[in-house]
């Protein structure tokens, strides 16, 4: 029996992916850049079964219909690629706190792609594996690699893939995941980005924003300029959320708590700490800080938000 | 002695003015559209004095240096236009609650322009008076007229003026001014709009946003469609504030209380009340509602924000 067990980590986008130019192929309107994180990951095992249907397990239970349907769609794609009709059992364990605002679909589809690559003995390169993972979830593209990763938007299935910028960054970067609200998000990222693309009068400018921010970010990474990395990530995050805010009708992923944490980050920065924020399609905040300032920033966050679930994160590895 | 006493009312922009293409002449990058309000106004009296310097009074006290300097600059302009060197005493009474977030400079410079027109017997048309008031403060351009007013951006001093769209609107529109914070704003509107123009990657798109919103707003006014008037005003307000949020460095006029009131407006709307918001360069909110819903909306605002200063407003007249 083939050992297909594969582990993939979540990633946080520092230059955001927001908008698909091809919904079926998950081709984005822009490049994006992320940091793979060590703390949160998904482990997936697959094997062939002699059955009429696939069997999808999530965290030791049979998965619900919505999750199963999304996985089945991906299994069908991989079967087609391999001219196979064999049924598959998928066992997924998410080591991601519920609704941490760290997309389990990123680590999930990266791990699933990696596991199926082994099961079908496809021997895909990591580049091709990132293309395959992309078909499951856009952000999964980037979770194939560790450290800082760039997703090249491409123009078709072949040219849209991730590339490792720096898999083992020699940079004292740390993140704090601050979970203030673990309610399920009301607007999925798929729906949110579609609304932004279709209705925000500023969306036309977004690709230019990303291009400029990405260029600055790559330079900041080469210079190991952690302050600048944080500032660019924060600015880019605000631009992404401004697209939602200017959608018609407007929507936002932020809650009152989100703004309170943003305010605390501003205060910490004014007091000389390295602290910037980035926020995805949910109310929770990730604070970008340094090894030197991590303990102080964490203490301040916990003192101000005793209810929050605060987790320290550092750069993590690619799939294995 | 000439009776120069002139009264001008504040106005609230429903399509915002945010950005000057000519800072000296106060020529904006876009048209804007406002509603002149009845509740808040400025009364100004001017007379010639036999003295070495002008005398500037504000609310029965000698004005501070910053206020006096801004008025002097305007007096110098009007003296130049009239080939005069006479010194002037200016007495201004603001019937605008301190820092209500309703620009006293709009009513202030409109009233001052009107008073000086009488003092110098210039006999300006209202159009020319709006051009003159513009030189004191951009938003003063619109306070010359009552009701709904459009400021045509123009391309030079001659072509940038206000026009009455509907001075006596037959429309059950009402506003609630909700003052949650009467701290002076940290970033003046002049500084804020300059930063947005110079650094927001979305500013290039702003003129197009205004053009589209203005066209829809004029149609909504013709149709007496109060829901649509409110929705367009809210959308346009969010687009303006998104420019600040995406300035680099980012800034915002909103505070936690601002977001709480926005949430309440969303709740009221979900419950079937006519309620939309618009916000200028400060944390306070103006809720757009109807005669029918005014009492209920006001009661809900006061129940939720017992500390807030809530004032009912309706369409007001032009200068007199």
XYZ file of C-alpha atoms in Angstrom:
640
model
C 0.000 0.000 0.000
C 1.259 3.467 -0.950
C 1.914 5.893 1.939
C -0.015 8.953 0.862
C -0.072 10.854 4.111
C 0.661 14.500 3.296
C 0.927 17.547 5.518
C 0.434 21.111 4.280
C 0.461 24.340 6.259
C -1.786 27.377 6.045
C -0.452 30.615 4.652
C -1.239 34.252 5.204
C -1.254 36.573 2.203
C 0.828 39.716 2.674
C -0.122 40.849 -0.818
C -3.727 39.767 -1.185
C -5.492 37.617 -3.746
C -8.896 39.219 -4.330
C -10.710 38.494 -7.570
C -10.794 35.709 -10.161
C -10.474 36.353 -13.861
C -11.438 32.692 -14.439
C -13.718 31.215 -11.792
C -13.503 27.631 -13.089
C -9.697 27.510 -13.246
C -9.161 29.801 -10.221
C -7.057 32.216 -12.220
C -6.633 35.430 -10.234
C -6.600 38.983 -11.568
C -3.272 39.583 -9.820
C -0.207 37.910 -8.406
C -0.148 37.495 -4.623
C 2.531 36.877 -1.993
C 2.207 34.893 1.204
C 4.036 33.517 4.198
C 3.462 29.848 5.011
C 2.898 29.427 8.759
C 4.121 26.706 11.069
C 1.315 26.491 13.583
C -1.708 25.517 11.539
C -1.740 22.586 9.141
C -3.809 19.855 7.534
C -2.874 16.184 7.255
C -4.544 14.172 4.510
C -4.395 10.489 3.668
C -6.030 8.896 0.628
C -6.504 5.332 -0.546
C -8.517 3.546 -3.200
C -11.668 1.794 -2.086
C -13.853 -0.789 -3.712
C -17.119 1.085 -3.414
C -19.752 2.855 -5.469
C -18.934 6.241 -3.957
C -16.015 8.182 -2.530
C -15.762 8.362 1.235
C -14.799 11.730 2.715
C -13.751 11.991 6.366
C -12.988 15.230 8.170
C -11.551 15.188 11.673
C -12.561 11.527 12.178
C -16.176 12.077 11.107
C -17.938 11.695 7.779
C -17.818 15.149 6.199
C -20.942 17.240 5.667
C -22.431 17.589 2.195
C -20.857 20.967 1.365
C -17.319 19.860 2.274
C -17.749 16.478 0.577
C -19.037 18.074 -2.629
C -15.996 20.330 -2.889
C -13.610 17.430 -2.320
C -15.489 15.185 -4.796
C -15.137 17.836 -7.461
C -11.394 17.805 -6.916
C -11.269 13.995 -6.918
C -13.136 13.986 -10.241
C -10.552 16.357 -11.695
C -7.652 14.174 -10.562
C -9.395 11.002 -11.801
C -9.897 12.630 -15.200
C -6.238 13.624 -15.348
C -5.328 10.002 -14.587
C -7.970 8.330 -16.765
C -9.208 6.569 -13.657
C -12.628 5.750 -12.288
C -11.478 4.339 -8.960
C -13.287 5.476 -5.844
C -11.245 7.058 -3.121
C -11.362 7.381 0.665
C -10.074 10.761 1.891
C -9.173 11.247 5.555
C -8.477 14.833 6.511
C -7.358 16.149 9.884
C -7.352 19.923 10.281
C -4.947 21.272 12.891
C -6.470 24.713 12.415
C -8.614 26.194 15.197
C -12.213 26.442 14.046
C -12.776 29.608 12.081
C -9.375 31.020 13.022
C -9.665 33.109 9.911
C -6.725 31.121 8.597
C -8.076 29.380 5.567
C -8.159 25.646 6.153
C -9.011 25.335 2.455
C -5.455 26.490 1.645
C -3.742 23.781 3.694
C -6.589 21.359 2.944
C -6.401 21.393 -0.840
C -2.594 21.559 -0.789
C -2.480 18.424 1.371
C -5.154 16.714 -0.742
C -3.288 17.505 -3.967
C -0.063 16.192 -2.439
C -1.709 13.022 -1.206
C -3.385 12.292 -4.547
C -0.105 12.946 -6.354
C 1.339 10.062 -4.314
C -1.764 7.860 -4.654
C -1.824 8.140 -8.442
C 2.003 8.144 -8.627
C 1.860 11.311 -10.687
C 5.305 12.502 -9.553
C 4.378 16.121 -10.108
C 6.980 18.851 -9.643
C 6.164 21.287 -6.852
C 5.299 23.829 -9.516
C 2.798 21.470 -11.107
C 1.519 20.477 -7.691
C 0.814 24.157 -6.974
C -1.148 24.300 -10.247
C -3.155 21.260 -9.220
C -3.839 22.549 -5.691
C -5.038 25.805 -7.280
C -7.949 23.937 -8.850
C -9.210 23.111 -5.347
C -8.715 26.530 -3.779
C -6.793 29.554 -5.039
C -4.847 30.109 -1.826
C -3.859 26.395 -1.717
C -1.542 27.173 -4.650
C 0.806 28.953 -2.251
C 0.742 26.342 0.539
C 2.806 23.903 -1.534
C 5.929 25.882 -0.636
C 7.295 27.055 2.704
C 8.308 30.570 3.768
C 7.621 33.464 1.410
C 5.773 32.399 -1.722
C 4.646 34.257 -4.819
C 1.671 33.075 -6.847
C 2.089 34.101 -10.466
C -1.389 34.849 -11.766
C -0.671 33.496 -15.259
C -2.981 33.595 -18.234
C -4.120 29.960 -18.303
C -3.959 26.743 -16.315
C -0.335 26.138 -17.317
C 1.031 29.555 -16.348
C -0.741 30.126 -13.014
C 1.445 28.629 -10.262
C 3.364 29.418 -7.105
C 7.081 29.983 -6.692
C 9.173 29.925 -3.532
C 10.727 33.342 -2.918
C 12.502 32.353 0.280
C 11.601 28.990 1.823
C 13.743 29.456 4.937
C 13.628 33.160 5.610
C 16.479 34.444 7.745
C 14.283 37.179 9.112
C 13.006 37.619 12.686
C 9.378 37.788 11.567
C 6.637 36.520 13.881
C 2.859 36.651 13.674
C 0.155 36.740 16.275
C -3.183 35.341 15.252
C -5.845 37.182 17.259
C -9.202 35.432 17.100
C -11.933 37.653 18.484
C -14.861 36.079 16.740
C -15.201 32.482 15.670
C -18.628 32.888 14.145
C -18.674 31.602 10.612
C -18.196 34.392 8.129
C -21.380 35.594 6.486
C -19.887 36.263 3.083
C -17.539 33.611 1.683
C -14.362 34.888 0.101
C -15.561 33.546 -3.259
C -18.746 35.578 -3.005
C -16.982 38.638 -1.546
C -14.351 38.861 -4.239
C -16.950 38.379 -6.972
C -18.990 41.270 -5.590
C -15.871 43.464 -5.410
C -14.860 42.623 -8.983
C -18.330 43.276 -10.329
C -19.361 46.355 -8.376
C -16.493 48.269 -6.739
C -15.654 51.339 -8.808
C -12.082 50.979 -7.532
C -11.572 47.385 -8.675
C -10.176 48.509 -12.042
C -7.248 50.020 -10.139
C -6.595 46.968 -7.928
C -4.229 45.131 -10.321
C -2.043 48.241 -10.452
C -2.069 48.481 -6.636
C -0.918 44.871 -6.340
C 1.780 45.311 -8.956
C 3.226 48.307 -7.116
C 2.928 46.706 -3.676
C 4.405 43.431 -4.874
C 7.435 45.144 -6.349
C 8.007 47.022 -3.083
C 7.453 43.845 -1.054
C 9.986 41.824 -3.040
C 12.523 44.610 -2.514
C 11.705 44.735 1.222
C 12.197 40.948 1.434
C 15.572 41.200 -0.303
C 16.541 43.941 2.167
C 15.218 41.996 5.178
C 13.332 45.184 6.051
C 10.736 43.874 8.468
C 9.192 47.294 9.162
C 8.612 47.847 5.468
C 7.267 44.317 4.972
C 4.714 45.030 7.698
C 3.787 48.438 6.319
C 3.278 47.197 2.771
C 1.199 44.235 4.010
C -1.004 46.563 6.077
C -1.466 49.030 3.214
C -2.292 46.254 0.769
C -4.781 44.722 3.207
C -6.572 48.070 3.557
C -6.768 48.440 -0.210
C -8.329 44.973 -0.493
C -10.903 45.742 2.184
C -11.623 49.123 0.583
C -12.801 47.142 -2.460
C -15.425 45.479 -0.275
C -16.346 48.697 1.410
C -16.927 50.317 -1.973
C -18.838 47.403 -3.436
C -22.448 48.188 -4.178
C -24.037 47.180 -1.931
C -21.118 47.714 0.429
C -19.989 44.963 2.760
C -17.222 44.461 5.277
C -15.587 41.579 7.107
C -14.618 43.862 9.982
C -16.459 44.025 13.284
C -16.108 46.468 16.175
C -13.432 44.172 17.646
C -11.458 44.291 14.412
C -11.259 48.077 14.626
C -10.292 47.911 18.295
C -7.356 45.647 17.490
C -6.347 47.920 14.614
C -6.314 50.785 17.099
C -4.156 48.790 19.503
C -1.687 48.034 16.709
C -1.453 51.774 15.976
C -0.815 52.434 19.665
C 1.867 49.758 19.879
C 3.587 51.210 16.832
C 3.448 54.722 18.250
C 5.176 53.318 21.330
C 8.042 51.944 19.265
C 7.031 48.303 18.840
C 7.176 46.609 15.487
C 3.498 45.882 14.882
C 1.446 45.859 11.698
C -1.773 44.072 10.887
C -3.223 42.078 8.057
C -6.786 40.795 7.795
C -8.422 38.326 5.438
C -12.066 37.551 4.691
C -13.129 37.570 8.343
C -13.069 39.703 11.492
C -9.872 38.291 12.991
C -6.515 40.028 12.848
C -2.983 38.778 12.299
C -0.366 41.034 13.827
C 3.007 41.074 12.121
C 5.818 41.609 14.620
C 9.416 40.602 15.361
C 11.046 38.028 17.650
C 12.243 40.925 19.809
C 8.791 42.483 20.274
C 6.647 39.353 20.236
C 6.274 38.847 23.999
C 5.405 42.494 24.678
C 2.930 42.687 21.802
C 1.291 39.452 22.903
C 1.012 40.640 26.502
C -0.640 43.880 25.385
C -3.085 42.085 23.126
C -4.088 39.649 25.845
C -4.427 42.413 28.442
C -6.696 44.411 26.112
C -8.645 41.450 24.725
C -8.823 38.853 27.487
C -11.470 36.915 25.514
C -9.320 36.636 22.403
C -7.582 33.442 21.374
C -3.998 34.511 20.676
C -1.563 32.191 18.891
C 2.094 32.756 18.054
C 3.129 31.797 14.532
C 6.390 31.717 12.617
C 7.428 30.799 9.067
C 6.512 27.229 8.239
C 7.561 24.571 5.720
C 6.110 23.452 2.409
C 4.172 20.215 1.982
C 5.731 16.963 3.022
C -24.984 102.971 7.094
C -25.426 99.901 4.867
C -27.194 96.891 6.420
C -24.787 94.082 5.678
C -26.138 91.429 8.010
C -26.178 88.150 6.102
C -27.254 84.671 7.127
C -26.011 81.500 5.443
C -26.754 77.889 6.337
C -24.491 74.886 6.456
C -24.824 72.161 3.881
C -24.187 68.448 3.827
C -22.622 66.944 0.728
C -24.500 63.913 -0.597
C -21.961 63.604 -3.408
C -18.675 64.526 -1.764
C -16.050 67.116 -2.594
C -12.683 65.482 -1.885
C -9.617 66.859 -3.636
C -8.494 70.177 -5.134
C -7.027 70.468 -8.587
C -6.124 74.087 -7.775
C -5.442 74.737 -4.089
C -5.243 78.542 -4.415
C -8.529 78.936 -6.307
C -10.245 76.011 -4.529
C -11.047 74.285 -7.803
C -12.144 70.723 -7.069
C -11.340 67.606 -9.083
C -15.057 66.802 -9.279
C -18.526 68.292 -9.106
C -20.359 67.767 -5.829
C -23.983 67.892 -4.681
C -25.333 69.015 -1.336
C -28.413 69.742 0.694
C -28.505 73.050 2.532
C -29.776 72.520 6.102
C -32.096 74.657 8.156
C -30.785 74.102 11.672
C -27.228 75.341 11.564
C -26.259 78.739 10.248
C -23.865 81.659 10.487
C -24.773 85.329 10.707
C -22.169 87.852 9.636
C -22.133 91.642 9.742
C -19.386 93.797 8.295
C -18.644 97.504 8.398
C -15.752 99.757 7.497
C -13.581 100.995 10.328
C -11.064 103.789 10.574
C -8.202 101.696 11.907
C -4.798 100.297 10.950
C -6.030 96.703 11.024
C -9.137 94.672 10.433
C -11.110 93.583 13.465
C -12.413 90.011 13.466
C -15.025 88.934 16.008
C -16.330 85.414 16.423
C -19.229 84.686 18.757
C -18.801 88.047 20.545
C -15.072 87.542 21.167
C -11.994 88.625 19.245
C -11.155 85.655 17.013
C -8.023 83.595 17.498
C -5.070 84.013 15.137
C -5.860 81.039 12.883
C -9.474 82.091 12.293
C -8.515 85.744 11.875
C -5.787 84.915 9.352
C -8.216 82.981 7.167
C -10.782 85.801 7.254
C -8.105 88.461 6.558
C -7.012 86.583 3.472
C -10.585 86.697 2.209
C -10.929 90.401 3.069
C -7.738 91.102 1.109
C -9.200 89.312 -1.910
C -12.423 91.327 -1.759
C -10.511 94.617 -1.248
C -8.383 93.819 -4.311
C -11.501 93.113 -6.377
C -12.885 96.501 -5.270
C -9.631 98.476 -5.490
C -10.094 99.337 -1.831
C -7.751 99.609 1.123
C -10.431 100.216 3.748
C -10.184 98.250 6.984
C -13.167 96.189 7.982
C -14.780 94.947 11.163
C -16.266 91.459 10.805
C -18.745 90.140 13.376
C -19.575 86.478 13.014
C -22.045 84.464 15.044
C -22.016 80.721 14.467
C -25.262 78.913 15.246
C -23.486 75.612 14.718
C -22.780 73.366 17.717
C -19.053 73.208 18.338
C -17.460 70.592 16.127
C -20.806 69.178 15.050
C -18.993 67.914 12.022
C -21.099 70.313 10.030
C -18.617 72.648 8.477
C -19.021 76.125 9.942
C -16.571 77.278 7.267
C -19.248 76.565 4.638
C -21.883 78.781 6.259
C -19.158 81.143 7.517
C -17.593 82.050 4.201
C -20.957 82.100 2.433
C -22.251 84.620 4.980
C -19.023 86.629 4.838
C -19.130 86.767 1.029
C -22.774 87.863 1.147
C -22.082 90.530 3.741
C -19.089 91.950 1.838
C -21.118 91.967 -1.379
C -23.514 94.339 0.383
C -20.758 96.358 2.073
C -18.924 97.020 -1.194
C -22.212 97.269 -3.141
C -20.929 94.694 -5.609
C -24.431 93.481 -6.532
C -23.133 90.069 -7.449
C -25.472 87.474 -8.913
C -25.894 84.395 -6.754
C -23.729 82.504 -9.226
C -20.932 85.034 -8.842
C -21.454 85.086 -5.091
C -20.926 81.320 -5.048
C -17.674 81.828 -6.968
C -16.562 84.423 -4.419
C -17.514 82.261 -1.406
C -15.525 79.412 -2.989
C -12.337 81.432 -2.518
C -12.886 81.313 1.253
C -13.845 77.649 1.532
C -14.791 75.148 -1.156
C -17.954 73.944 0.543
C -19.108 77.577 1.058
C -19.743 77.677 -2.699
C -22.824 75.514 -2.177
C -24.227 77.366 0.854
C -25.241 80.346 -1.277
C -28.293 78.417 -2.455
C -30.988 76.565 -0.531
C -32.144 72.960 -0.944
C -30.282 70.693 -3.332
C -27.251 72.357 -4.892
C -24.695 71.236 -7.450
C -21.199 72.693 -7.479
C -19.817 72.604 -11.014
C -16.101 71.973 -10.686
C -15.209 74.159 -13.676
C -11.776 74.646 -15.150
C -10.948 78.112 -13.813
C -12.232 80.775 -11.417
C -14.998 81.813 -13.806
C -16.431 78.358 -14.441
C -16.381 76.889 -10.906
C -19.673 77.806 -9.233
C -22.802 76.400 -7.614
C -26.230 76.000 -9.136
C -29.557 75.397 -7.417
C -31.026 72.043 -8.440
C -34.126 72.330 -6.293
C -34.254 75.158 -3.760
C -37.564 74.071 -2.228
C -37.547 70.313 -2.480
C -40.975 68.724 -2.317
C -39.530 65.618 -0.766
C -40.056 64.251 2.756
C -36.289 64.138 3.452
C -35.031 64.646 7.008
C -31.594 64.333 8.566
C -30.429 63.438 12.019
C -27.077 64.847 13.043
C -25.562 62.413 15.553
C -22.626 63.939 17.411
C -20.731 61.288 19.335
C -17.415 63.037 19.583
C -16.841 66.755 19.720
C -13.067 66.523 19.905
C -11.487 68.641 17.222
C -10.577 66.563 14.211
C -6.910 65.634 14.009
C -6.614 65.905 10.253
C -8.193 68.946 8.622
C -10.183 68.293 5.480
C -7.651 70.333 3.496
C -4.811 68.108 4.697
C -6.850 64.912 4.396
C -7.926 65.488 0.812
C -4.384 66.457 -0.182
C -3.055 63.200 1.245
C -5.768 61.208 -0.575
C -5.031 62.957 -3.885
C -1.296 62.440 -3.564
C -1.128 58.916 -2.148
C -4.298 56.849 -2.572
C -3.894 54.405 -5.466
C -7.658 54.670 -5.952
C -7.797 58.465 -6.309
C -7.388 58.251 -10.103
C -10.773 56.516 -10.196
C -12.543 58.999 -7.886
C -13.640 61.501 -10.604
C -15.319 58.648 -12.483
C -17.059 57.487 -9.279
C -18.437 60.983 -8.698
C -19.563 61.373 -12.294
C -21.518 58.110 -12.122
C -22.967 58.795 -8.662
C -23.904 62.358 -9.586
C -25.775 61.245 -12.672
C -27.705 58.661 -10.612
C -28.357 61.212 -7.865
C -29.780 63.819 -10.252
C -32.100 61.153 -11.649
C -33.120 60.077 -8.128
C -33.876 63.720 -7.258
C -36.024 64.103 -10.365
C -37.876 60.917 -9.378
C -38.232 61.992 -5.728
C -36.782 58.569 -4.880
C -35.696 59.094 -1.295
C -34.436 55.514 -0.811
C -32.170 55.845 -3.811
C -30.976 59.304 -2.759
C -29.931 57.806 0.573
C -28.273 54.761 -0.981
C -26.235 56.805 -3.464
C -25.175 59.234 -0.726
C -24.047 56.359 1.501
C -22.154 54.628 -1.307
C -20.448 57.850 -2.335
C -19.499 58.589 1.270
C -17.868 55.164 1.602
C -15.911 55.697 -1.603
C -14.610 59.023 -0.282
C -13.540 57.487 3.022
C -11.959 54.550 1.185
C -9.620 57.122 -0.383
C -8.417 58.061 3.105
C -8.193 54.480 4.222
C -6.016 53.684 1.205
C -3.827 56.759 1.558
C -0.261 55.930 2.440
C 0.054 56.285 5.329
C -3.594 55.362 5.830
C -5.858 57.544 7.936
C -9.502 57.578 8.905
C -11.963 60.033 10.388
C -14.021 57.183 11.817
C -13.922 56.110 15.447
C -15.422 53.069 17.154
C -18.612 55.099 17.729
C -18.848 55.882 14.021
C -18.885 52.167 13.201
C -21.469 51.509 15.902
C -23.822 54.075 14.398
C -23.235 52.635 10.926
C -24.254 49.243 12.323
C -27.383 50.726 13.847
C -28.317 52.294 10.500
C -27.949 48.875 8.864
C -30.190 47.361 11.546
C -32.819 50.073 11.116
C -32.822 49.519 7.382
C -33.153 45.756 7.793
C -36.200 46.474 9.941
C -37.829 48.489 7.190
C -36.996 52.059 8.189
C -35.661 54.516 5.680
C -32.171 55.142 7.059
C -28.877 55.828 5.294
C -25.762 57.564 6.550
C -23.293 60.096 5.300
C -20.110 61.164 7.055
C -17.704 64.030 6.416
C -14.189 64.731 7.665
C -14.928 63.750 11.255
C -16.338 60.928 13.388
C -19.944 62.124 13.519
C -22.733 60.696 11.410
C -25.676 62.255 9.613
C -28.548 59.869 9.128
C -30.735 60.445 6.094
C -34.344 59.496 6.794
C -37.922 60.500 5.977
C -40.596 62.536 7.773
C -42.486 59.276 8.350
C -39.563 57.451 9.996
C -37.838 60.363 11.719
C -39.298 59.896 15.210
C -38.617 56.152 15.315
C -35.089 56.509 13.979
C -34.360 59.279 16.461
C -35.711 57.232 19.361
C -33.550 54.264 18.415
C -30.429 56.396 18.059
C -30.960 58.032 21.429
C -31.704 54.701 23.117
C -28.496 53.203 21.731
C -26.308 56.276 22.175
C -27.595 58.121 25.237
C -24.466 60.311 25.260
C -24.921 61.468 21.674
C -26.167 64.920 20.753
C -28.942 64.276 18.232
C -30.389 67.096 16.143
C -33.192 66.991 13.592
C -32.521 68.842 10.352
C -34.504 69.583 7.219
C -33.828 71.384 3.939
C -32.849 74.993 4.521
C -32.773 78.248 2.533
C -30.013 80.052 0.661
C -28.304 83.153 1.981
C -30.363 86.157 2.923
